[in-house]
Structures are given as structure tokens and as C-alpha cells.
Short mmCIF file of C-alpha atoms in Angstrom, two decimals:
data_model
loop_
_atom_site.label_atom_id
_atom_site.label_comp_id
_atom_site.label_asym_id
_atom_site.label_seq_id
_atom_site.Cartn_x
_atom_site.Cartn_y
_atom_site.Cartn_z
CA MET A 1 0.01 -0.02 0.00
CA PHE A 2 1.05 3.60 -0.66
CA PRO A 3 -0.66 6.42 1.38
CA LYS A 4 -2.96 8.88 -0.25
CA PRO A 5 -1.12 12.20 -0.96
CA LYS A 6 -1.88 15.06 1.42
CA PRO A 7 -2.47 18.62 0.05
CA VAL A 8 -0.33 20.18 2.78
CA LEU A 9 2.47 18.95 5.04
CA LEU A 10 4.80 21.01 7.14
CA PRO A 11 8.58 20.59 6.61
CA ASN A 12 10.74 19.36 9.40
CA THR A 13 8.09 16.96 10.60
CA TYR A 14 7.77 13.19 10.62
CA ALA A 15 4.84 13.40 8.30
CA PHE A 16 6.70 15.40 5.66
CA GLU A 17 9.49 12.75 5.59
CA SER A 18 7.09 9.70 5.57
CA GLU A 19 4.01 10.80 3.62
CA PRO A 20 3.42 12.08 0.14
CA MET A 21 2.43 15.77 -0.36
CA VAL A 22 0.80 16.77 -3.60
CA LYS A 23 -1.16 20.05 -3.85
CA PRO A 24 -4.16 19.45 -6.28
CA THR A 25 -3.66 22.73 -8.11
CA GLY A 26 -0.33 21.51 -9.50
CA PHE A 27 -2.15 19.43 -12.05
CA ARG A 28 -2.53 22.06 -14.87
CA GLU A 29 -4.35 21.85 -18.20
CA TYR A 30 -1.46 20.15 -20.00
CA ASP A 31 1.46 19.64 -17.56
CA ALA A 32 2.24 19.78 -13.93
CA ARG A 33 3.88 22.57 -11.84
CA TRP A 34 4.48 22.83 -8.11
CA LEU A 35 6.66 24.84 -5.71
CA PHE A 36 9.06 22.14 -4.47
CA ASN A 37 8.78 21.34 -0.81
CA LYS A 38 5.83 23.80 -0.39
CA GLU A 39 3.35 22.09 -2.67
CA ILE A 40 4.96 18.69 -3.39
CA ASN A 41 7.69 16.71 -1.63
CA LEU A 42 9.85 13.87 -3.03
CA MET A 43 7.42 11.19 -1.87
CA GLY A 44 4.73 13.13 -3.64
CA VAL A 45 6.87 13.05 -6.83
CA GLN A 46 7.18 9.28 -6.31
CA ALA A 47 3.33 9.14 -6.19
CA LEU A 48 3.19 11.12 -9.41
CA GLY A 49 5.47 8.56 -11.07
CA MET A 50 3.32 5.64 -9.91
CA GLY A 51 0.24 7.51 -11.10
CA LEU A 52 1.81 8.22 -14.49
CA GLY A 53 2.78 4.52 -14.88
CA ALA A 54 -0.77 3.50 -13.97
CA LEU A 55 -2.24 6.00 -16.53
CA ILE A 56 0.09 4.72 -19.25
CA ALA A 57 -1.13 1.19 -18.63
CA GLU A 58 -4.72 2.43 -18.58
CA LEU A 59 -4.19 4.12 -21.97
CA GLY A 60 -3.07 0.80 -23.41
CA VAL A 61 0.39 2.06 -24.24
CA LYS A 62 3.55 0.15 -23.85
CA GLN A 63 5.04 1.02 -20.46
CA GLU A 64 8.35 2.55 -21.63
CA VAL A 65 9.24 6.21 -20.73
CA VAL A 66 11.96 8.64 -21.61
CA ALA A 67 13.01 10.72 -18.56
CA GLY A 68 15.27 13.75 -18.43
CA HIS A 69 15.72 16.76 -16.22
CA ASP A 70 16.46 20.49 -16.63
CA PHE A 71 19.23 22.36 -14.85
CA ARG A 72 18.07 23.41 -11.40
CA GLY A 73 19.63 22.51 -8.08
CA TYR A 74 16.88 20.03 -7.22
CA SER A 75 15.76 18.71 -10.65
CA ALA A 76 17.94 15.57 -10.62
CA SER A 77 16.62 14.44 -7.25
CA ILE A 78 13.01 14.99 -8.41
CA LYS A 79 13.68 13.04 -11.55
CA TYR A 80 15.01 10.06 -9.52
CA ALA A 81 11.95 10.19 -7.23
CA LEU A 82 9.74 10.21 -10.35
CA ILE A 83 11.76 7.29 -11.86
CA SER A 84 11.34 5.17 -8.70
CA GLY A 85 7.55 5.67 -8.96
CA LEU A 86 7.51 4.77 -12.67
CA MET A 87 9.59 1.65 -12.06
CA ALA A 88 7.27 0.63 -9.20
CA ALA A 89 4.39 0.84 -11.71
CA GLY A 90 6.25 -1.62 -13.98
CA CYS A 91 7.70 0.87 -16.50
CA LYS A 92 11.00 0.64 -18.28
CA VAL A 93 12.63 4.04 -17.88
CA HIS A 94 15.13 5.43 -20.40
CA ASP A 95 17.14 8.17 -18.57
CA ILE A 96 18.84 10.64 -20.89
CA GLY A 97 20.30 12.78 -18.04
CA LEU A 98 20.47 16.57 -18.18
CA ALA A 99 18.43 17.68 -21.14
CA VAL A 100 16.41 20.38 -22.81
CA THR A 101 12.79 19.36 -23.14
CA PRO A 102 12.86 18.84 -26.88
CA MET A 103 15.79 16.48 -26.44
CA ALA A 104 13.37 14.26 -24.48
CA TYR A 105 10.83 14.54 -27.26
CA PHE A 106 13.51 13.64 -29.82
CA ALA A 107 14.53 10.61 -27.70
CA GLN A 108 10.99 9.19 -28.05
CA PHE A 109 11.67 8.92 -31.78
CA GLU A 110 15.39 8.13 -31.66
CA LEU A 111 14.91 5.32 -29.03
CA ASP A 112 11.46 4.27 -30.28
CA VAL A 113 9.88 4.87 -26.91
CA PRO A 114 6.20 5.88 -26.75
CA CYS A 115 6.11 7.91 -23.49
CA VAL A 116 8.00 10.89 -21.96
CA ALA A 117 8.32 12.40 -18.55
CA MET A 118 10.49 15.54 -18.60
CA VAL A 119 11.26 17.12 -15.19
CA THR A 120 11.22 20.90 -15.76
CA ALA A 121 9.75 24.06 -14.51
CA SER A 122 10.44 25.65 -17.89
CA HIS A 123 10.85 29.40 -17.45
CA ASN A 124 9.29 29.58 -13.96
CA ASP A 125 11.27 31.13 -11.12
CA ASN A 126 13.56 28.94 -8.98
CA GLY A 127 11.62 27.00 -6.39
CA TRP A 128 9.25 25.73 -9.07
CA THR A 129 9.38 22.19 -10.49
CA GLY A 130 7.13 20.26 -12.84
CA VAL A 131 6.79 17.47 -15.39
CA LYS A 132 5.87 17.64 -19.11
CA MET A 133 4.40 14.26 -20.05
CA GLY A 134 3.11 12.41 -23.14
CA ALA A 135 2.15 8.90 -24.22
CA ASN A 136 1.57 9.47 -27.96
CA ARG A 137 4.56 11.19 -29.73
CA PRO A 138 4.92 13.91 -30.72
CA LEU A 139 1.91 15.02 -28.52
CA THR A 140 1.91 15.83 -24.79
CA PHE A 141 -0.95 15.42 -22.38
CA GLY A 142 -4.11 17.59 -22.62
CA PRO A 143 -6.89 18.26 -20.07
CA ASP A 144 -8.41 14.73 -20.32
CA GLU A 145 -5.11 12.94 -19.50
CA MET A 146 -4.24 15.49 -16.81
CA THR A 147 -7.64 15.21 -15.15
CA ARG A 148 -7.34 11.43 -15.01
CA LEU A 149 -3.74 11.53 -13.75
CA LYS A 150 -4.89 13.89 -10.98
CA GLU A 151 -7.67 11.38 -10.00
CA ILE A 152 -5.18 8.47 -9.92
CA VAL A 153 -2.48 10.31 -7.93
CA LEU A 154 -4.72 11.99 -5.35
CA GLY A 155 -6.81 8.89 -4.87
CA ALA A 156 -3.77 6.59 -4.76
CA ILE A 157 -5.32 4.39 -7.41
CA PHE A 158 -1.93 2.79 -8.20
CA ARG A 159 -1.44 -0.44 -10.14
CA ASN A 160 2.09 -1.21 -8.92
CA LYS A 161 3.68 -4.44 -10.15
CA THR A 162 7.05 -6.03 -10.71
CA GLY A 163 8.96 -5.71 -13.99
CA GLY A 164 10.08 -2.14 -13.93
CA SER A 165 13.66 -1.46 -15.22
CA TYR A 166 16.12 1.31 -15.85
CA VAL A 167 18.65 2.13 -18.51
CA PHE A 168 20.87 5.24 -18.73
CA HIS A 169 21.73 6.41 -22.29
CA GLU A 170 25.29 7.70 -22.04
CA ASN A 171 26.18 10.83 -24.10
CA PHE A 172 22.68 11.09 -25.51
CA PRO A 173 22.98 14.87 -26.29
CA ALA A 174 25.50 13.94 -29.03
CA ARG A 175 22.78 12.10 -30.91
CA TYR A 176 20.39 15.03 -30.55
CA ILE A 177 22.97 17.52 -31.75
CA ALA A 178 23.92 15.33 -34.70
CA ASP A 179 20.22 15.08 -35.71
CA LEU A 180 19.77 18.91 -35.55
CA THR A 181 22.89 19.64 -37.57
CA SER A 182 22.75 16.93 -40.22
CA ARG A 183 21.79 19.52 -42.88
CA ALA A 184 23.52 21.78 -45.38
CA LYS A 185 25.53 24.50 -43.79
CA LEU A 186 24.39 28.07 -44.13
CA LYS A 187 25.77 29.86 -47.25
CA ARG A 188 25.56 33.15 -45.45
CA LYS A 189 27.99 33.94 -42.60
CA LEU A 190 25.77 34.92 -39.76
CA LYS A 191 27.02 36.36 -36.45
CA VAL A 192 24.56 35.27 -33.81
CA VAL A 193 24.23 36.10 -30.13
CA VAL A 194 23.15 32.89 -28.37
CA ALA A 195 21.63 33.74 -24.92
CA CYS A 196 20.62 31.09 -22.41
CA GLY A 197 20.11 32.90 -19.14
CA ASN A 198 22.39 30.42 -17.43
CA GLY A 199 19.68 27.75 -18.08
CA THR A 200 19.83 24.28 -19.54
CA ALA A 201 20.13 25.31 -23.20
CA GLY A 202 23.65 26.73 -22.42
CA ALA A 203 25.02 23.14 -22.55
CA PHE A 204 23.88 22.60 -26.11
CA ALA A 205 22.78 25.70 -28.04
CA PRO A 206 26.16 27.33 -28.74
CA GLN A 207 27.60 24.15 -30.37
CA VAL A 208 24.44 23.55 -32.43
CA MET A 209 24.49 27.02 -33.91
CA GLU A 210 28.23 26.76 -34.63
CA LYS A 211 27.81 23.39 -36.40
CA ILE A 212 25.17 24.89 -38.82
CA GLY A 213 27.78 27.58 -39.75
CA CYS A 214 27.07 30.58 -37.40
CA GLU A 215 29.64 32.67 -35.66
CA VAL A 216 28.50 32.42 -32.09
CA ILE A 217 28.61 35.18 -29.53
CA PRO A 218 27.71 33.31 -26.26
CA LEU A 219 25.72 35.27 -23.58
CA ASP A 220 25.15 33.73 -20.20
CA THR A 221 25.64 30.20 -21.53
CA GLU A 222 27.42 28.97 -18.39
CA LEU A 223 25.23 26.67 -16.36
CA ASP A 224 24.20 28.27 -13.07
CA HIS A 225 20.94 27.15 -11.57
CA THR A 226 20.80 30.27 -9.33
CA PHE A 227 20.00 32.27 -12.47
CA PRO A 228 22.09 35.19 -11.24
CA LYS A 229 21.02 37.76 -13.74
CA TYR A 230 17.42 37.01 -14.78
CA ASN A 231 15.11 34.10 -15.41
CA PRO A 232 15.85 32.32 -18.64
CA ASN A 233 12.63 33.48 -20.33
CA PRO A 234 12.67 35.14 -23.83
CA GLU A 235 9.44 36.97 -23.01
CA ASP A 236 11.12 38.67 -20.05
CA MET A 237 12.24 42.23 -20.92
CA LYS A 238 15.44 41.91 -18.79
CA MET A 239 16.62 39.01 -20.94
CA LEU A 240 15.61 40.74 -24.12
CA HIS A 241 17.46 43.90 -23.12
CA ALA A 242 20.58 41.92 -22.35
CA ILE A 243 20.42 40.33 -25.78
CA ARG A 244 19.85 43.78 -27.38
CA ASP A 245 23.04 45.11 -25.63
CA ALA A 246 25.07 42.11 -26.91
CA VAL A 247 23.73 42.39 -30.42
CA LEU A 248 24.63 46.11 -30.64
CA ALA A 249 28.03 45.60 -29.04
CA HIS A 250 29.08 42.84 -31.43
CA LYS A 251 27.22 44.09 -34.49
CA ALA A 252 25.53 40.72 -34.74
CA ASP A 253 22.97 39.71 -37.40
CA VAL A 254 20.50 38.41 -34.86
CA GLY A 255 20.15 37.63 -31.16
CA LEU A 256 18.47 34.34 -30.12
CA GLY A 257 17.37 33.72 -26.52
CA PHE A 258 16.42 30.27 -25.15
CA ASP A 259 14.14 29.65 -22.23
CA GLY A 260 14.90 27.45 -19.23
CA ASP A 261 14.12 24.07 -20.88
CA GLY A 262 15.02 25.02 -24.44
CA ASP A 263 11.69 24.58 -26.12
CA ARG A 264 11.29 28.30 -27.00
CA CYS A 265 13.44 30.90 -28.78
CA GLY A 266 13.17 34.72 -28.51
CA VAL A 267 14.50 36.97 -31.23
CA VAL A 268 16.27 40.38 -31.29
CA ASP A 269 17.05 41.90 -34.70
CA ASN A 270 20.32 43.41 -35.84
CA GLU A 271 19.20 46.87 -34.70
CA GLY A 272 18.67 45.62 -31.14
CA GLU A 273 14.87 45.60 -31.43
CA GLU A 274 13.07 42.62 -29.85
CA ILE A 275 10.61 40.94 -32.23
CA PHE A 276 7.71 39.35 -30.45
CA ALA A 277 7.34 35.69 -31.27
CA ASP A 278 4.07 36.09 -33.15
CA LYS A 279 5.73 38.52 -35.48
CA VAL A 280 8.64 36.17 -35.99
CA GLY A 281 5.95 33.56 -36.80
CA VAL A 282 4.50 35.81 -39.54
CA MET A 283 8.07 36.24 -40.94
CA LEU A 284 8.69 32.45 -40.92
CA ALA A 285 5.21 31.83 -42.46
CA ARG A 286 6.12 34.16 -45.26
CA ASP A 287 9.39 32.31 -45.81
CA MET A 288 7.87 28.81 -45.58
CA SER A 289 4.81 29.54 -47.71
CA ALA A 290 7.10 30.98 -50.48
CA ILE A 291 8.59 27.40 -50.87
CA HIS A 292 5.50 25.27 -49.98
CA ASP A 293 2.18 25.65 -51.80
CA ASP A 294 -1.08 25.95 -49.87
CA ALA A 295 0.70 26.25 -46.55
CA LEU A 296 -1.55 25.97 -43.45
CA PHE A 297 -0.53 27.50 -40.17
CA VAL A 298 -2.06 27.29 -36.64
CA VAL A 299 -1.56 30.24 -34.28
CA ASP A 300 -2.81 30.91 -30.71
CA VAL A 301 -5.33 33.55 -29.70
CA LYS A 302 -2.61 35.77 -28.16
CA SER A 303 -1.04 36.22 -31.61
CA THR A 304 -1.13 39.17 -34.02
CA GLY A 305 -3.94 39.59 -36.53
CA LEU A 306 -1.40 39.77 -39.35
CA PHE A 307 -1.56 36.07 -39.85
CA VAL A 308 -4.95 36.72 -41.52
CA THR A 309 -4.49 40.13 -42.94
CA ASP A 310 -0.85 40.07 -44.26
CA PRO A 311 -1.03 40.59 -48.10
CA VAL A 312 2.11 38.51 -48.74
CA LEU A 313 0.65 35.47 -46.98
CA GLN A 314 -2.57 35.96 -48.91
CA GLN A 315 -0.68 36.25 -52.18
CA GLN A 316 1.29 33.05 -51.44
CA GLY A 317 -1.94 31.14 -50.75
CA ALA A 318 -1.25 30.61 -47.08
CA THR A 319 -4.14 30.11 -44.64
CA THR A 320 -4.17 30.43 -40.86
CA THR A 321 -6.48 29.24 -38.15
CA TYR A 322 -6.48 30.54 -34.52
CA TRP A 323 -6.54 28.08 -31.59
CA LYS A 324 -6.13 27.80 -27.82
CA THR A 325 -2.98 29.05 -26.14
CA GLY A 326 -0.80 26.33 -24.66
CA HIS A 327 1.97 24.21 -26.09
CA SER A 328 -0.09 20.98 -25.75
CA TYR A 329 -3.22 22.41 -27.44
CA MET A 330 -1.15 23.96 -30.17
CA LYS A 331 0.92 20.86 -30.78
CA ARG A 332 -2.24 18.69 -30.97
CA ARG A 333 -4.06 21.09 -33.33
CA THR A 334 -1.04 21.43 -35.65
CA ASN A 335 -0.80 17.65 -35.71
CA GLU A 336 -4.55 17.13 -36.32
CA LEU A 337 -4.71 19.52 -39.21
CA ASP A 338 -1.32 18.42 -40.61
CA ALA A 339 -0.32 22.10 -40.76
CA LEU A 340 3.12 23.09 -41.99
CA ALA A 341 3.75 24.80 -38.64
CA GLY A 342 2.08 26.15 -35.52
CA PHE A 343 3.15 29.41 -33.90
CA GLU A 344 2.43 30.48 -30.33
CA LYS A 345 3.06 34.02 -29.04
CA SER A 346 4.94 32.62 -26.09
CA GLY A 347 7.61 31.34 -28.55
CA HIS A 348 6.57 27.65 -28.73
CA PHE A 349 6.79 26.85 -32.48
CA PHE A 350 5.73 23.46 -33.89
CA PHE A 351 7.24 22.42 -37.24
CA ASN A 352 5.96 19.47 -39.19
CA LYS A 353 7.90 17.81 -42.04
CA PRO A 354 10.12 18.78 -43.70
CA PHE A 355 11.11 21.20 -40.97
CA GLY A 356 10.58 19.09 -37.79
CA ARG A 357 8.71 16.22 -36.14
CA GLY A 358 5.75 18.23 -34.73
CA TYR A 359 7.09 19.02 -31.31
CA ASP A 360 8.32 22.41 -29.93
CA ASP A 361 12.12 22.85 -30.01
CA GLY A 362 13.76 26.28 -29.58
CA LEU A 363 16.82 25.13 -31.56
CA VAL A 364 14.73 23.97 -34.53
CA SER A 365 13.15 27.49 -34.37
CA ALA A 366 16.62 29.10 -34.25
CA ILE A 367 17.77 27.06 -37.25
CA ALA A 368 14.54 27.97 -39.16
CA ILE A 369 15.28 31.70 -38.49
CA CYS A 370 18.86 31.38 -39.69
CA GLU A 371 17.79 29.48 -42.80
CA MET A 372 15.20 32.27 -43.44
CA LEU A 373 18.02 34.75 -43.37
CA ASP A 374 20.11 32.50 -45.68
CA ARG A 375 17.26 32.60 -48.20
CA ALA A 376 17.26 36.41 -48.06
CA PRO A 377 20.92 37.20 -48.63
CA GLY A 378 20.45 40.93 -49.26
CA LYS A 379 18.22 41.55 -46.23
CA SER A 380 18.81 41.95 -42.53
CA MET A 381 16.51 40.67 -39.74
CA ALA A 382 15.29 44.24 -39.31
CA ASP A 383 14.57 44.45 -43.05
CA LEU A 384 12.35 41.35 -42.81
CA LYS A 385 10.63 42.70 -39.74
CA ASN A 386 10.04 46.13 -41.28
CA ALA A 387 8.50 44.55 -44.44
CA LEU A 388 5.59 43.44 -42.21
CA PRO A 389 2.53 45.79 -42.05
CA LYS A 390 3.03 47.90 -38.91
CA THR A 391 1.19 46.99 -35.75
CA TRP A 392 1.79 48.07 -32.12
CA SER A 393 1.90 45.02 -29.79
CA SER A 394 2.36 44.57 -26.11
CA PRO A 395 4.45 41.94 -24.49
CA THR A 396 2.64 39.27 -22.56
CA MET A 397 1.60 40.85 -19.24
CA SER A 398 0.61 38.73 -16.29
CA PRO A 399 -1.18 40.08 -13.21
CA HIS A 400 -1.16 37.75 -10.22
CA CYS A 401 -4.33 35.79 -9.58
CA ALA A 402 -4.48 32.69 -7.41
CA ASP A 403 -5.04 29.31 -9.15
CA GLU A 404 -8.23 28.74 -7.08
CA THR A 405 -9.88 32.05 -8.43
CA LYS A 406 -8.29 32.78 -11.81
CA TYR A 407 -10.82 30.81 -13.97
CA GLY A 408 -13.76 32.41 -12.18
CA VAL A 409 -12.39 35.92 -12.82
CA VAL A 410 -11.95 35.08 -16.50
CA ASP A 411 -15.48 33.74 -16.78
CA ALA A 412 -16.72 37.01 -15.21
CA VAL A 413 -14.66 39.07 -17.74
CA VAL A 414 -16.03 37.04 -20.65
CA LYS A 415 -19.63 37.63 -19.39
CA HIS A 416 -18.85 41.43 -19.00
CA PHE A 417 -17.75 41.82 -22.64
CA GLU A 418 -20.51 39.56 -23.99
CA ALA A 419 -23.06 41.77 -22.17
CA ALA A 420 -21.29 44.90 -23.53
CA GLN A 421 -21.64 43.57 -27.08
CA ARG A 422 -25.33 42.81 -26.60
CA LYS A 423 -26.01 46.36 -25.19
CA GLY A 424 -23.93 48.05 -27.84
CA ASP A 425 -21.52 49.45 -25.24
CA THR A 426 -18.14 50.69 -26.54
CA VAL A 427 -14.73 49.47 -25.61
CA ALA A 428 -11.81 51.97 -25.76
CA GLY A 429 -14.30 54.35 -27.52
CA GLN A 430 -15.40 51.96 -30.23
CA ASN A 431 -17.99 49.28 -30.91
CA ILE A 432 -17.01 45.65 -30.55
CA ARG A 433 -16.42 44.06 -33.92
CA ASP A 434 -15.65 40.51 -32.81
CA LEU A 435 -15.36 38.34 -29.71
CA VAL A 436 -13.34 35.11 -29.68
CA THR A 437 -13.98 32.98 -26.58
CA VAL A 438 -12.09 29.79 -27.50
CA ASN A 439 -9.60 30.55 -24.71
CA GLY A 440 -10.55 33.37 -22.35
CA ILE A 441 -11.71 36.35 -24.38
CA ARG A 442 -10.22 38.32 -27.34
CA VAL A 443 -12.08 41.57 -27.90
CA THR A 444 -11.62 43.25 -31.31
CA VAL A 445 -13.05 46.71 -31.97
CA GLU A 446 -13.88 48.52 -35.21
CA ASP A 447 -10.41 49.77 -36.02
CA GLY A 448 -8.86 46.25 -35.61
CA SER A 449 -7.36 46.99 -32.28
CA TRP A 450 -7.79 44.03 -29.90
CA GLY A 451 -7.21 42.91 -26.25
CA LEU A 452 -7.03 39.46 -24.69
CA VAL A 453 -7.63 38.18 -21.15
CA ARG A 454 -7.13 34.54 -20.34
CA ALA A 455 -6.01 32.44 -17.37
CA SER A 456 -2.43 31.21 -17.37
CA SER A 457 -2.29 27.46 -17.71
CA ASN A 458 0.81 26.95 -15.57
CA LYS A 459 1.10 29.83 -13.02
CA PRO A 460 -1.16 31.64 -10.64
CA GLU A 461 -1.62 34.49 -13.08
CA LEU A 462 -3.88 35.94 -15.75
CA VAL A 463 -2.55 36.79 -19.21
CA VAL A 464 -3.18 40.12 -20.93
CA VAL A 465 -2.11 41.04 -24.46
CA VAL A 466 -3.14 44.01 -26.60
CA GLU A 467 -2.36 45.08 -30.13
CA SER A 468 -3.46 47.82 -32.55
CA PRO A 469 -2.84 48.26 -36.29
CA VAL A 470 -3.50 51.98 -35.86
CA SER A 471 -1.22 53.48 -33.27
CA GLU A 472 0.69 53.02 -30.07
CA GLN A 473 -1.97 55.13 -28.29
CA ARG A 474 -4.77 52.84 -29.52
CA MET A 475 -2.79 49.86 -28.15
CA ARG A 476 -2.64 51.71 -24.78
CA ASP A 477 -6.28 52.55 -24.98
CA MET A 478 -7.09 48.83 -25.34
CA PHE A 479 -4.85 48.01 -22.42
CA GLU A 480 -6.70 50.61 -20.22
CA ALA A 481 -10.03 49.20 -21.29
CA MET A 482 -9.06 45.56 -20.51
CA ASP A 483 -7.26 46.44 -17.25
CA GLY A 484 -10.18 48.63 -16.13
CA VAL A 485 -12.43 45.57 -16.19
CA LEU A 486 -9.82 43.53 -14.36
CA ARG A 487 -9.47 46.13 -11.62
CA THR A 488 -13.16 45.57 -10.70
CA HIS A 489 -11.94 42.15 -9.37
CA PRO A 490 -10.01 42.47 -6.06
CA GLU A 491 -8.54 38.98 -6.63
CA VAL A 492 -6.42 40.38 -9.48
CA GLY A 493 -3.02 41.63 -8.26
CA GLU A 494 0.02 43.38 -9.62
CA TYR A 495 1.48 42.80 -13.12
CA ASN A 496 4.90 41.21 -13.71
CA GLN A 497 5.41 43.86 -16.41
CA LYS A 498 3.26 46.53 -18.09
CA ILE A 499 3.41 48.74 -21.16
#
């Protein structure tokens, strides 16, 4: 028997050392995230492993799992607790050691293993941990699997059995790097700032970019799990500004910033301007649809309206569909529609053949950006960006809101704008043209300016994004309108960053 996990246990007690603790809110829509030792303990992680093993068996999938861990001071111990649970459930575990998340996804194909359990808190602050899981490559779990996993773990509905085993794959990163770089070298000599925020990607990204033919300017590529300068998050303005400074100092062609687990890539152009990932997606869509007829793209609801209105994409016969934010939702939708690629504003990009295998990999994105520049020999990154129709876009802004209340707040905001549309009320001085409620609410007014409010899928936060094709002031007007509604809810706290 294994005890049912408790939602709260106090450290430095017998119970904390001898019982599993798993806070229920750690089971998110498509992965799992907890504050280590505050919301989950090692025995709780072991319970998660046993629950995952039981779910894999329940799904009728062969019980073989790739396991890896990101670079944090506690990630290796969490991975081994998870592995012990998976083995107790009868799984064969393939340990690839320290890895970026896409390396674990690649290992599913390379080792012919159906399942994955990657220990990572991605770009979350130190103190957080989590697991990205899947049992049907290249997809990761969605709400159905996560709901069932939560039931199994919290109810201790384990199916432990003998037969579990373990194998460590020595020097696995070499296989991943060889796969990424087995392509024609770039014809154009590109000087590239490779920024890793002292996170996991620092162990791999510089050599990958060198092998495809780039001159690499490394920035914070030394592994340091204290993250002494800033969180490795290419949506964080501190990281983007550090990349900007390095690009300008070295006269680089482009700056590429990788998040904590290496599945996202942020971009700064040769003039030191950050390009938000949805605009990078439009640039890549232009490049890809020029060489692939009838290209179909999937983008998330946080993304720019240019995917639909851009005249170059229209002329090249590209079509785009909007979908729910979240790497698991986007990956699944891109796979279901057999789209050429999926682009998420957070920087998760999903390339299907011939560009990738359908999963999100920041290094595949980085290579695609360099190859786009290679196909435009007379143009700089800034030239390609400036060729897009002008819009004014905010970064992703996240006001604090507890996990227990955030979905209720978003429901209330959706009802507010639906009522405003029915009554003919204006938003930021204009009538509502369109409401999209597939994921929170995206409010578009007559001049094409829009604002989005949704619940974060992996942190106790809301997500706010605004854009205008008219002016910076109209973008700010939309932010004031959206924020004005949020301020009527006392549960909504301070923003992590604001325009």
C-alpha cells in the first residue's frame, strides 16, 4: 500500500518525511507545476510517477518512458523520485540525463519509446518544478489525461507491479545535436548572439549554432541554476534587453534567446529591437509559404492579426487558423490539421515535415530563423521585420491571480464583454467588432485593435495582451479598457510587467 497524498504537510516533521504531499492545483491543463517542498515533496513526486505509470497502462500504451531533467539545483533528485515511482508501476525508464525538453521529445523517436516524462519548471522562477508528459509522440498530455492523472494520484489508485527497469543512455546529447545539424551548412556567414540565461540550453545551443555555420557570441551560456542575472525566459524584458546590448556591441545579425528548458526561442534583430514571437511567426510563415504551396498554419489567440491580414501570406496562398494558447493544445491542433507549422506568441513553435517532427524545439526554431536569413541574402533581420505591415503590440503581461480564483475571474470578464456587445457598449471608444472565446476572451473593436484576457495554464496568473494596427496610443487605450475591467476584481493583483 502507498498512502494517499496530502495537500499540505509541514517541513521538518515526521509526516513530511514519511507521507506524500501533492497540492491538487499543481495538475494544470497540459502539464504539472508545483513549488518544491511547499506544494509537493519527493514522496509526492514518487506518487506522481506511480500514477503516470498507471495511466500509461490504462491508456493501453507500452510502459516505456523517456526521462530527463532540466538544470536546477533540485531537478535531478526530483527526476529520480519520479523514476522510482515509474519503475514501481512496472515501467522501463530510459534516462537521458540533463536535457532540454525537446531532447526528451527527440529521444521518443530516436529510441522508439512511446512515452515521456521531462522534469522541468520551464521558465518559472527557482523554487518551481514540474513535469511535461506524453504517451503519444509527438503530442503531450491535454486536459483529459491530466484530469485522469490527478484522480489516480490524489486517490492513490496505483497499479504497482514487478517488472520495472532502468537504463541510462550515455552521451545522448551527441545524438540530438547530430540530428539537428545533419543539414547543409548556411551559405551566409551569420554572427549570432546565443543567450541562455544560465539555463539548460547553455549546454547545447552554442555548439548547435556553430555546427550549422554561425559565428556564435555566447551570452550567459554557463550553467548556473541560481539564475544570477534574470530568469531564462525570452518573454522577459530583462533578458531581451541583455540580448539587445550584446547584439549592438558585437554588431550581430540576430540575437537568439532560449528559455529554461530550451523549447522556446526569442529573437532580437540586428538593430537591437526585440521581435515578439508572433511577428517572428509571420516572418517564418512568409518564408515557408514561399517554398511550400497551400501552406496551413495554426496560431494561438494571443497572436497578431497579421496572420490573416498580411497581403504576402494571402498572395502566397497561405491560410491560418487561430486556436487555444498552450503548447499541448497547439501541438495537438497542428498535428490534427497536418499544418506546416504552428506558432504560439509565447515562442513555442511546432514544425511538421520537412522542418521538424511536430514538437516544440527552440533550436529547430533558431535554425529556421537562420535559414530564413540564408534565403534572403540581401536583407537583414530588421529588413524582414520592417517589411511586415506595422502594428503596435504589447508583451505578454501577467497580473497575479490565485489558481483557485483565476478561472472564475476570466469567466466574469467574458460575461462582461458579451453583455457589452449585446447592449452596444463601446470598448476603448469603439464598438465591438468581434469576440473570440475559444480561450478566455479576445475583444476586437472597429479599427482592428484588440485585447485578450485569459487564465495562465501553468502559473497563478492571468494573461493580458493588446495590439493595434492603428497607433501606439490605440494599443494603450485597449490596455486601459481591459485592465479597467480586471481592476473591478480584487482577486487580481500586480502585473509582472506593463506597457
